[in-house]
PDB file of C-alpha atoms (C1' of nucleotides) in Angstrom:
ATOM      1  CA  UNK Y  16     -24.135  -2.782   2.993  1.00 77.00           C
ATOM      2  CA  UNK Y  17     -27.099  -0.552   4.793  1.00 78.00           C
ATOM      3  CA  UNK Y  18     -24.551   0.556   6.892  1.00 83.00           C
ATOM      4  CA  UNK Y  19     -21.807   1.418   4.270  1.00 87.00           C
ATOM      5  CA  UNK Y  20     -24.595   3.430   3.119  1.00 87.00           C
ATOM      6  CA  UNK Y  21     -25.753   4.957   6.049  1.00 88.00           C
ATOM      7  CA  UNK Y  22     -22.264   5.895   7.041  1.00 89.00           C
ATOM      8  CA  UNK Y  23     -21.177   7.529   4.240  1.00 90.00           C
ATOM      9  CA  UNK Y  24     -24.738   8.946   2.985  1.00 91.00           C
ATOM     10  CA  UNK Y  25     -26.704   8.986   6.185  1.00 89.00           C
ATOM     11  CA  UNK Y  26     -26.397  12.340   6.324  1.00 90.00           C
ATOM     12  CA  UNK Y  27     -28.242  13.124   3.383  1.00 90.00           C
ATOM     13  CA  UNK Y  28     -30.663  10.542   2.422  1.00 92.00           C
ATOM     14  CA  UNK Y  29     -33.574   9.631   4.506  1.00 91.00           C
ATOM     15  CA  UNK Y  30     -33.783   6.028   5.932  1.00 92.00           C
ATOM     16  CA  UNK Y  31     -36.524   5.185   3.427  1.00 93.00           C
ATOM     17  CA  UNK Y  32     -34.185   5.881   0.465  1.00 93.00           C
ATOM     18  CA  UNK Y  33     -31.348   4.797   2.025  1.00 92.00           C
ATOM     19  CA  UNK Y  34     -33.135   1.326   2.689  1.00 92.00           C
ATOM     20  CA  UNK Y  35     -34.367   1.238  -1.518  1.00 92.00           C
ATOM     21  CA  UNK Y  36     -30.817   1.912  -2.453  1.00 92.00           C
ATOM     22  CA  UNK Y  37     -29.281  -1.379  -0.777  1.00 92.00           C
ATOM     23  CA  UNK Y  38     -32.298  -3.380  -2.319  1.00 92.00           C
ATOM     24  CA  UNK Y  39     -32.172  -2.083  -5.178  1.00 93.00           C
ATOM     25  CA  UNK Y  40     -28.574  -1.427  -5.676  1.00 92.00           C
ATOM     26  CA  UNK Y  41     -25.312  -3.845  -6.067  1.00 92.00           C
ATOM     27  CA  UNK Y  42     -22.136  -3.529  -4.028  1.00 94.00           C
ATOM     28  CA  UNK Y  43     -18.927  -3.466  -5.865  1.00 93.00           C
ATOM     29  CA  UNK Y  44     -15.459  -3.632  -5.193  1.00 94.00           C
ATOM     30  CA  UNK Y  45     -12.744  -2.908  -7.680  1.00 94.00           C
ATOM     31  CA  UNK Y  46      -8.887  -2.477  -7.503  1.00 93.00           C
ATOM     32  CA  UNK Y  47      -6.889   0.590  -8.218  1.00 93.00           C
ATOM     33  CA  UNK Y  48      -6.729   0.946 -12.180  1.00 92.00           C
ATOM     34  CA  UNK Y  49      -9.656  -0.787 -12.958  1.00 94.00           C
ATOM     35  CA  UNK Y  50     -11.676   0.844 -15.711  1.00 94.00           C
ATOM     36  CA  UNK Y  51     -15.208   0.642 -14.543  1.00 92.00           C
ATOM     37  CA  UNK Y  52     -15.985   2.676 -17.886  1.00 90.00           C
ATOM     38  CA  UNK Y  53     -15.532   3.711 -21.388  1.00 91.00           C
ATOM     39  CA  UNK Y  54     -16.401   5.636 -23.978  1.00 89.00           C
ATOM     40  CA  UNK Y  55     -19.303   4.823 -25.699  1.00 88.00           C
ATOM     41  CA  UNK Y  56     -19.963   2.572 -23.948  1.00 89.00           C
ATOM     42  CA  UNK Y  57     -23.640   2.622 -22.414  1.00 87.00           C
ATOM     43  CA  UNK Y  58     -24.528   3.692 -19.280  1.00 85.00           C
ATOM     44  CA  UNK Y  59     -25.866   0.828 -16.886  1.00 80.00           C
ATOM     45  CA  UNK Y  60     -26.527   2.460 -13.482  1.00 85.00           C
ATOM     46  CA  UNK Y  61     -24.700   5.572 -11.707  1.00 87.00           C
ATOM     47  CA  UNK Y  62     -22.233   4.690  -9.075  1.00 92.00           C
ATOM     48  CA  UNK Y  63     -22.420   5.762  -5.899  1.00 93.00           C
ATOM     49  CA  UNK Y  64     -18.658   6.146  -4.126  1.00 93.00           C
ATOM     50  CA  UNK Y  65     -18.638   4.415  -0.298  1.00 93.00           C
ATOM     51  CA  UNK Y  66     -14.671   4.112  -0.234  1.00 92.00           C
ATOM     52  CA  UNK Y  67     -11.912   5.151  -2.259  1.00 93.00           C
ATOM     53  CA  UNK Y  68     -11.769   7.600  -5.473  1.00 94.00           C
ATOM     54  CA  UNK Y  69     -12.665   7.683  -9.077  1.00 94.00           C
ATOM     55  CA  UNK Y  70     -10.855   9.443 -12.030  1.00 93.00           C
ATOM     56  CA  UNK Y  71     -12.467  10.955 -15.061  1.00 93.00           C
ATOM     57  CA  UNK Y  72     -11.272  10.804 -18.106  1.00 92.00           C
ATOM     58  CA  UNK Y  73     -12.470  12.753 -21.604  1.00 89.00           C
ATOM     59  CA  UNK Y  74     -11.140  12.288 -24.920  1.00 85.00           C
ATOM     60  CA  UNK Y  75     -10.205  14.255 -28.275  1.00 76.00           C
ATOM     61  CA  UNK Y  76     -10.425  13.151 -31.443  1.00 69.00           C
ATOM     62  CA  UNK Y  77      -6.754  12.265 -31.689  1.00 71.00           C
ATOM     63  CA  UNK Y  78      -7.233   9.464 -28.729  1.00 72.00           C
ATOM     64  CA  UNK Y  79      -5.522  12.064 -26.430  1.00 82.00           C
ATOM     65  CA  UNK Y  80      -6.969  11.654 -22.770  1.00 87.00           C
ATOM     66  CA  UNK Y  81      -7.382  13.806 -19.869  1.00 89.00           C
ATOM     67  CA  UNK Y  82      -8.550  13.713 -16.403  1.00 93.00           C
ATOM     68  CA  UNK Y  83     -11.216  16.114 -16.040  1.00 91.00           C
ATOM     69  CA  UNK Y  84     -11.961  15.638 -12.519  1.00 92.00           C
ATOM     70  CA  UNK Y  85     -11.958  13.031  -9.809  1.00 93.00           C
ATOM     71  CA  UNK Y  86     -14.897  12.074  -7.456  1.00 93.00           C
ATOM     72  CA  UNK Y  87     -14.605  10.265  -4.272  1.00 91.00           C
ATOM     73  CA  UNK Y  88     -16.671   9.095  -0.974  1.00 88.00           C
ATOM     74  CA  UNK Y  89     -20.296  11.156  -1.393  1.00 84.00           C
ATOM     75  CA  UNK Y  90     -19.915  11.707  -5.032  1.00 86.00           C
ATOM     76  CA  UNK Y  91     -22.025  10.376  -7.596  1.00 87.00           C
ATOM     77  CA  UNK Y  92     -21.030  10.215 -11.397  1.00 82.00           C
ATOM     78  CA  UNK Y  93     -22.320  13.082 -13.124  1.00 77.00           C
ATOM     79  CA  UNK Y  94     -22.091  12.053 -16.607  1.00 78.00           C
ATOM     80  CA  UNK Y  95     -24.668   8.950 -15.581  1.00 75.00           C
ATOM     81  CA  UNK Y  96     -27.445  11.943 -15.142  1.00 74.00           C
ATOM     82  CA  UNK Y  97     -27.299  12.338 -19.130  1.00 71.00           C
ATOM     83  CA  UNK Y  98     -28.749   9.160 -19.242  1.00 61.00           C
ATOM     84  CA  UNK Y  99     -32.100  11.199 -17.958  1.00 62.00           C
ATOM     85  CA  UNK Y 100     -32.332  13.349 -20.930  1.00 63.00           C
ATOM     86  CA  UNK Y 101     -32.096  10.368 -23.213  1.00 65.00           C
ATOM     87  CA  UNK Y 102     -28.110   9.856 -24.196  1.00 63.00           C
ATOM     88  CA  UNK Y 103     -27.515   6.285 -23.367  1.00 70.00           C
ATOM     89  CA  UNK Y 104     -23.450   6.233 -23.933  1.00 82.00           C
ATOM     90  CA  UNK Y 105     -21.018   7.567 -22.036  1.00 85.00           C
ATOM     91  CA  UNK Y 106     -18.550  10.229 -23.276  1.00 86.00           C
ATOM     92  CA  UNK Y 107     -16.675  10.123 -20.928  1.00 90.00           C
ATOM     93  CA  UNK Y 108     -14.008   6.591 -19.194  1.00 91.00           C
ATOM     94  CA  UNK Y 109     -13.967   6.254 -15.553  1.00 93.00           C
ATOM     95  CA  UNK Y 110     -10.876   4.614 -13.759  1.00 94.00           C
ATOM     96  CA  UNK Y 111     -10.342   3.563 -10.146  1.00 94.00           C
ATOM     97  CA  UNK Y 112      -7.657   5.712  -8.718  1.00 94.00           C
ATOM     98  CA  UNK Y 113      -7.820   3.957  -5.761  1.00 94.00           C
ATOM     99  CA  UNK Y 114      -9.261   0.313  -4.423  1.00 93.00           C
ATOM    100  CA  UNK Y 115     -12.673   1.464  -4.505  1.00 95.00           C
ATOM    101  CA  UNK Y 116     -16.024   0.358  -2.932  1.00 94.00           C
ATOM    102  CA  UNK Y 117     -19.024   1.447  -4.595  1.00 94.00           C
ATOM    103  CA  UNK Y 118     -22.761   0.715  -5.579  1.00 93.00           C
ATOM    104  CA  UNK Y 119     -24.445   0.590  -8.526  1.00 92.00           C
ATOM    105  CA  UNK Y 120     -27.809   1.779  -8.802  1.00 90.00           C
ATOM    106  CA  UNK Y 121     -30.253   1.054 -12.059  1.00 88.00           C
ATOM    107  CA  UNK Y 122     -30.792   4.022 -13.912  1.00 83.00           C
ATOM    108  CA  UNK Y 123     -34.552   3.190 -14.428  1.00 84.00           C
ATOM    109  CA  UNK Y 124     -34.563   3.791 -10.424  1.00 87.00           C
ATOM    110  CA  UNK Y 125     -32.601   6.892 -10.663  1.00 82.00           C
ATOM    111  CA  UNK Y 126     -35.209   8.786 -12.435  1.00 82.00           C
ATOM    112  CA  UNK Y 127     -38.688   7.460 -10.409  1.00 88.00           C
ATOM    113  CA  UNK Y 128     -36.475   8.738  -7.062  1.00 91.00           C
ATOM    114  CA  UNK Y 129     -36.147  12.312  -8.866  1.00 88.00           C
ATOM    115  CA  UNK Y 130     -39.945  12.498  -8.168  1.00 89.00           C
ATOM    116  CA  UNK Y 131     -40.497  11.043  -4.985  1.00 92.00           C
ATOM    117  CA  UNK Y 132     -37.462  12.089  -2.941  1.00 93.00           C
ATOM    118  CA  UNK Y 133     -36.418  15.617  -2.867  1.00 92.00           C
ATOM    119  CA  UNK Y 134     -33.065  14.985  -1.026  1.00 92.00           C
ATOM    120  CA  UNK Y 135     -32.572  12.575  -3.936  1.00 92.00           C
ATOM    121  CA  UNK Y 136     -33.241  15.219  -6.028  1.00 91.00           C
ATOM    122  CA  UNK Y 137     -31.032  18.225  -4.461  1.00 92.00           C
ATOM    123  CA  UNK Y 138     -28.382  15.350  -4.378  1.00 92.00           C
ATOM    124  CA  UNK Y 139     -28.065  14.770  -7.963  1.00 89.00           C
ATOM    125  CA  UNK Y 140     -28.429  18.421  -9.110  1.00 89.00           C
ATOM    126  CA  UNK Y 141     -26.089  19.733  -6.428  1.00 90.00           C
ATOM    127  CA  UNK Y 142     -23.369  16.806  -7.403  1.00 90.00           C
ATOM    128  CA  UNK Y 143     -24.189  17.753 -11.241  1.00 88.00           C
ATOM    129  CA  UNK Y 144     -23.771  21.525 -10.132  1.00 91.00           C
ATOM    130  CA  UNK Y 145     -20.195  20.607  -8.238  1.00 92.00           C
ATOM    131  CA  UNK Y 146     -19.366  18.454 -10.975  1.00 91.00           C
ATOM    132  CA  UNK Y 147     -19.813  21.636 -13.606  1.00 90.00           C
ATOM    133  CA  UNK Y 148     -17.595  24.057 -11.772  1.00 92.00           C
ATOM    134  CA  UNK Y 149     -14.672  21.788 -11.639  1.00 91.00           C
ATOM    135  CA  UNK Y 150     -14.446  21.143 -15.065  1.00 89.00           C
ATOM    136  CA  UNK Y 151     -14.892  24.886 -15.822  1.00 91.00           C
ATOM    137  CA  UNK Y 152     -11.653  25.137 -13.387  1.00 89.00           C
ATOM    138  CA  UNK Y 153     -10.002  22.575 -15.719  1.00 90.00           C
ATOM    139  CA  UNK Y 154     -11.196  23.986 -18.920  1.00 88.00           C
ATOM    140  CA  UNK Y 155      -9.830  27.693 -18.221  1.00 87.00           C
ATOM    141  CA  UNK Y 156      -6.311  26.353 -16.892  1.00 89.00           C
ATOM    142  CA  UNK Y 157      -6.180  24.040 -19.990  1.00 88.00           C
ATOM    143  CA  UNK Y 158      -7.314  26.718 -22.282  1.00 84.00           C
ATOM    144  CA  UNK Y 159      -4.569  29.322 -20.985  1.00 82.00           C
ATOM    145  CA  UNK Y 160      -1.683  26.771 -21.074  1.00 80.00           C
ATOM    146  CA  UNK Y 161      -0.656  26.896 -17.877  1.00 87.00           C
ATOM    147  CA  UNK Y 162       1.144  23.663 -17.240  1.00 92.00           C
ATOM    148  CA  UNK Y 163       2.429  24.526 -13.493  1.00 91.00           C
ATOM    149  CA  UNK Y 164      -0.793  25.256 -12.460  1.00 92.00           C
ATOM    150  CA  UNK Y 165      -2.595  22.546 -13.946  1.00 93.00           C
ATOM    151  CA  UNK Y 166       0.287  19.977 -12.347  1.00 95.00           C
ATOM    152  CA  UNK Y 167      -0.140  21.489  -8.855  1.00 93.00           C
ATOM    153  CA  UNK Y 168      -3.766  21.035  -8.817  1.00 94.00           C
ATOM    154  CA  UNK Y 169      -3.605  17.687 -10.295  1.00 95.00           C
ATOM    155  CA  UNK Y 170      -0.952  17.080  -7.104  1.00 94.00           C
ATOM    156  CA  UNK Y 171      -3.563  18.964  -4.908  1.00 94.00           C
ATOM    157  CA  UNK Y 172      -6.542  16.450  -6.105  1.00 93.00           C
ATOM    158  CA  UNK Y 173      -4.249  13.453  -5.754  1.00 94.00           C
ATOM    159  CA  UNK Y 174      -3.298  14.168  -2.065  1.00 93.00           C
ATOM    160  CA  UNK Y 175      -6.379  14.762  -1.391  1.00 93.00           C
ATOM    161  CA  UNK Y 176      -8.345  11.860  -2.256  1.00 91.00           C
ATOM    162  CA  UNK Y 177      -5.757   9.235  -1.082  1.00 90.00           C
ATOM    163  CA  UNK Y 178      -5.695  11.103   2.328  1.00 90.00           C
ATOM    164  CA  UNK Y 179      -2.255  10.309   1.829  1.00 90.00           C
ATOM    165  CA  UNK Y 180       0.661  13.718   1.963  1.00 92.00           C
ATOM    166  CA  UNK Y 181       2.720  10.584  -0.271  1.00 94.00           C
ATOM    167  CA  UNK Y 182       1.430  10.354  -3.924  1.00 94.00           C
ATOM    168  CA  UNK Y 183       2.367   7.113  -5.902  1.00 94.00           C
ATOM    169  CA  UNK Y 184       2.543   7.590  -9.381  1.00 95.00           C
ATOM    170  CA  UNK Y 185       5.295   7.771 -11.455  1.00 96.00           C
ATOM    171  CA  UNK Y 186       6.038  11.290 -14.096  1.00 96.00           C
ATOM    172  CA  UNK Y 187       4.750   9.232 -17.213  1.00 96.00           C
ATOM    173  CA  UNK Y 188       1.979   8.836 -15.639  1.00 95.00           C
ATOM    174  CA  UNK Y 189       1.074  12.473 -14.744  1.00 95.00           C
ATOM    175  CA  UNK Y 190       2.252  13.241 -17.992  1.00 95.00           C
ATOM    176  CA  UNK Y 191      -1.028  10.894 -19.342  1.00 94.00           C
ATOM    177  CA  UNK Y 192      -3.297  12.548 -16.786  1.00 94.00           C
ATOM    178  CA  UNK Y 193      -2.630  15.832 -17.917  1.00 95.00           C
ATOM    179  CA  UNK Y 194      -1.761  15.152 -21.659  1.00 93.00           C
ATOM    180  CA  UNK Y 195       1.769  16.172 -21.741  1.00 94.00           C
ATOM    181  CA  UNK Y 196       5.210  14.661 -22.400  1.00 94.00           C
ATOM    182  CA  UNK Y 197       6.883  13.466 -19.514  1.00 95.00           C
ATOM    183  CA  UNK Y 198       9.755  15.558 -19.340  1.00 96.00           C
ATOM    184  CA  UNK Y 199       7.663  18.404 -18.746  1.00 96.00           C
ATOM    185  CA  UNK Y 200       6.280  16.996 -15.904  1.00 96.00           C
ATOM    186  CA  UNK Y 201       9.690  16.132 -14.595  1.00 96.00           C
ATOM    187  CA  UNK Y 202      10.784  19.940 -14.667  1.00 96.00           C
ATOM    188  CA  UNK Y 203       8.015  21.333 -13.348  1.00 96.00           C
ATOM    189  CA  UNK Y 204       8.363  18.608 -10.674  1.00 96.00           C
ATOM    190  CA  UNK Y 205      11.891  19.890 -10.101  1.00 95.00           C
ATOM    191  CA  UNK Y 206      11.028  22.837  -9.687  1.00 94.00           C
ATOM    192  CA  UNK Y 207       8.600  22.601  -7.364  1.00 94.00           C
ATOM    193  CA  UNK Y 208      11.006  20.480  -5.513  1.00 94.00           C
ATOM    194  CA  UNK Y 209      13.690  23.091  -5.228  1.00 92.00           C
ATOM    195  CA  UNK Y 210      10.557  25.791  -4.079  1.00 92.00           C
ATOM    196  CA  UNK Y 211       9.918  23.137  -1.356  1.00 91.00           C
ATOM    197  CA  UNK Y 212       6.925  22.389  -1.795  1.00 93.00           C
ATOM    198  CA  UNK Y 213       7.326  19.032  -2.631  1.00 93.00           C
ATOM    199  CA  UNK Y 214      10.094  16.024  -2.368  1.00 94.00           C
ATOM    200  CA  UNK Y 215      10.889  13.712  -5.174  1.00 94.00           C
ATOM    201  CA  UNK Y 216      11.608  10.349  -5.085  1.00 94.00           C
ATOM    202  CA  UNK Y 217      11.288   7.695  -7.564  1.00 93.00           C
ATOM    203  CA  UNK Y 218       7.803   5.887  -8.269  1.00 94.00           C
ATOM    204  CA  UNK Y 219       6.276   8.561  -5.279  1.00 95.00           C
ATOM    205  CA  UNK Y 220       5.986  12.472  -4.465  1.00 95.00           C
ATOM    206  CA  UNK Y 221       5.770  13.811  -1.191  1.00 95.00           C
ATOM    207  CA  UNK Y 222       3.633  16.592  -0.930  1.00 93.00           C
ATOM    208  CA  UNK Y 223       5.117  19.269   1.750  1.00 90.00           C
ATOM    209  CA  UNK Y 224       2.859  22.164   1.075  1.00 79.00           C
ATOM    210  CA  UNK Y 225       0.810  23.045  -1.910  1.00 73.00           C
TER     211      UNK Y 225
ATOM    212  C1'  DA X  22      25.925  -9.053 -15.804  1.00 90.78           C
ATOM    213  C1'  DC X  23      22.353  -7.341 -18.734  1.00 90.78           C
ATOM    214  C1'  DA X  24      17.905  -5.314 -19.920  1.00 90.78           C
ATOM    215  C1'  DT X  25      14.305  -2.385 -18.608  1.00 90.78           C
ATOM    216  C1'  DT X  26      12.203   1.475 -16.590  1.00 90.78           C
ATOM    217  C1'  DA X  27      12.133   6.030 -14.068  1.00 90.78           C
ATOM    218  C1'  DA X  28      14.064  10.349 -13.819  1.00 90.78           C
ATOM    219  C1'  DG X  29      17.380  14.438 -14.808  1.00 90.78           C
ATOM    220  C1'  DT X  30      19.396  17.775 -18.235  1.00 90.78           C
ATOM    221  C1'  DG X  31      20.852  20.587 -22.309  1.00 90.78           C
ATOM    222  C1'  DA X  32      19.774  22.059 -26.684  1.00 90.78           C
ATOM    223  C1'  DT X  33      16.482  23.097 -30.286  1.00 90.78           C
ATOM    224  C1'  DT X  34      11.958  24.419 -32.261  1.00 90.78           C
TER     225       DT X  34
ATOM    226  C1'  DA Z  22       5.560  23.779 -23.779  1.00 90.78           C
ATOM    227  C1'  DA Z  23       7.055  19.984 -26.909  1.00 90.78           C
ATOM    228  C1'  DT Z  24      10.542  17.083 -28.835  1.00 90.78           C
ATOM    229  C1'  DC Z  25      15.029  14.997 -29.233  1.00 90.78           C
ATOM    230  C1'  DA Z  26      18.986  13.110 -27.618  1.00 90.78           C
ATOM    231  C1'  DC Z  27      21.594  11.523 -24.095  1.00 90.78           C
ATOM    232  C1'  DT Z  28      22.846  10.423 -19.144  1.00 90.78           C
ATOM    233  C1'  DT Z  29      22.218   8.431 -14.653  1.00 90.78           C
ATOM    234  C1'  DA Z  30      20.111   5.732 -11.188  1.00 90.78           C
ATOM    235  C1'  DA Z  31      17.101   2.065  -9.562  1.00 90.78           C
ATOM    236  C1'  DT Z  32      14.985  -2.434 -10.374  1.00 90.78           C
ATOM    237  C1'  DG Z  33      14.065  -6.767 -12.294  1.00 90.78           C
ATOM    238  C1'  DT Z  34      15.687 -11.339 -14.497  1.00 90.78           C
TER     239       DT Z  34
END
DNA sequence: ACATTAAGTGATT
DNA sequence: AATCACTTAATGT
């Protein structure tokens, strides 16, 4: 697992960290779809991604969900850094996109590392910064109705964490992702199609050129 | 062969 | 953009 780690956060983290994080913290693997969170629920430890991608998922008070943003290899959970100033449950539910490998690392831990390791540190503000923008991104395309664009960047996000120009999903479920009815997504899809920017075939998209 | 699920389309609000 | 109603095509039992 030190070299999972070392691989994927090397680059950051100094050895010494890097060696407290795999004693300290506890692989996981989980299959695509798994929910490795919920609402309300509390917040054990923030997940660090090694393989594979995460979705996020808010909700409104009329069980509606939405993805408002994905994270993948090098990300961390951003919502997990509340647990810092004191909220303990999570507002937010947190499905595997993809298989994923990840590890889980103690929150208590989290917080001492804040102190004594400043790449730590620029690591979890920068993630919480990146984290911050993209939802903004969401926020303003959600608040201005713009269905098209919100489905091309949901396409855009897709392709690009499965490293994969092939998406496999199915319209109902984009529809979910993006809180609309399904034949909505099915036009736009069409139309997009017909623009060439994509190719349509059932239970999988091709992305072409978004 | 039949039921179920995914996707396409026109009309209406 | 959402909903309804209906069709067509693909898949599963």
């Amino acid at each position: 697992m030190i070299e999972a780690l070392k691989q994927n956060y090397g680059y950051l983290f100094e050895p010494p960290l890097l060696e407290e994080i795999s004693r300290v913290g506890q692989l996981k693997k989980v299959p695509e779809g798994f929910q490795l969170m919920d609402i309300g629920e509390p917040i054990k430890g923030m997940p660090l991604i090694l393989e594979g991608a995460i979705k996020i998922l808010g909700e409104d008070e009329k069980c509606n969900e939405l993805v408002l943003y994905f994270i993948e290899r090098g990300d961390t959970c951003a919502m997990a850094l509340s647990c810092c100033v004191g909220l303990a449950k999570s507002e937010i539910r947190a499905v595997a996109e993809t298989d994923t490998v990840l590890v889980m690392v103690p929150v208590e831990k989290m917080e001492s590392w804040m102190a004594t390791y400043k790449s730590w540190r620029q690591f979890i503000l920068q993630s919480y910064h990146d984290r911050l923008m993209e939802m903004l991104d969401t926020i303003d395309s959600i608040a201005f109705l713009k269905m098209d664009e919100r489905l091309l960047r949901h396409l855009r996000d897709k392709a690009m964490i499965t490293h994969d120009d092939v998406i496999h999903t199915t319209h109902q479920d984009i529809a979910r992702d993006l809180n609309t009815s399904r034949v909505v997504i099915s036009r736009l899809l069409k139309k997009l199609e017909n623009q060439g920017k994509i190719q349509l075939f059932r239970n999988s998209i091709r992305v072409i050129d978004l």
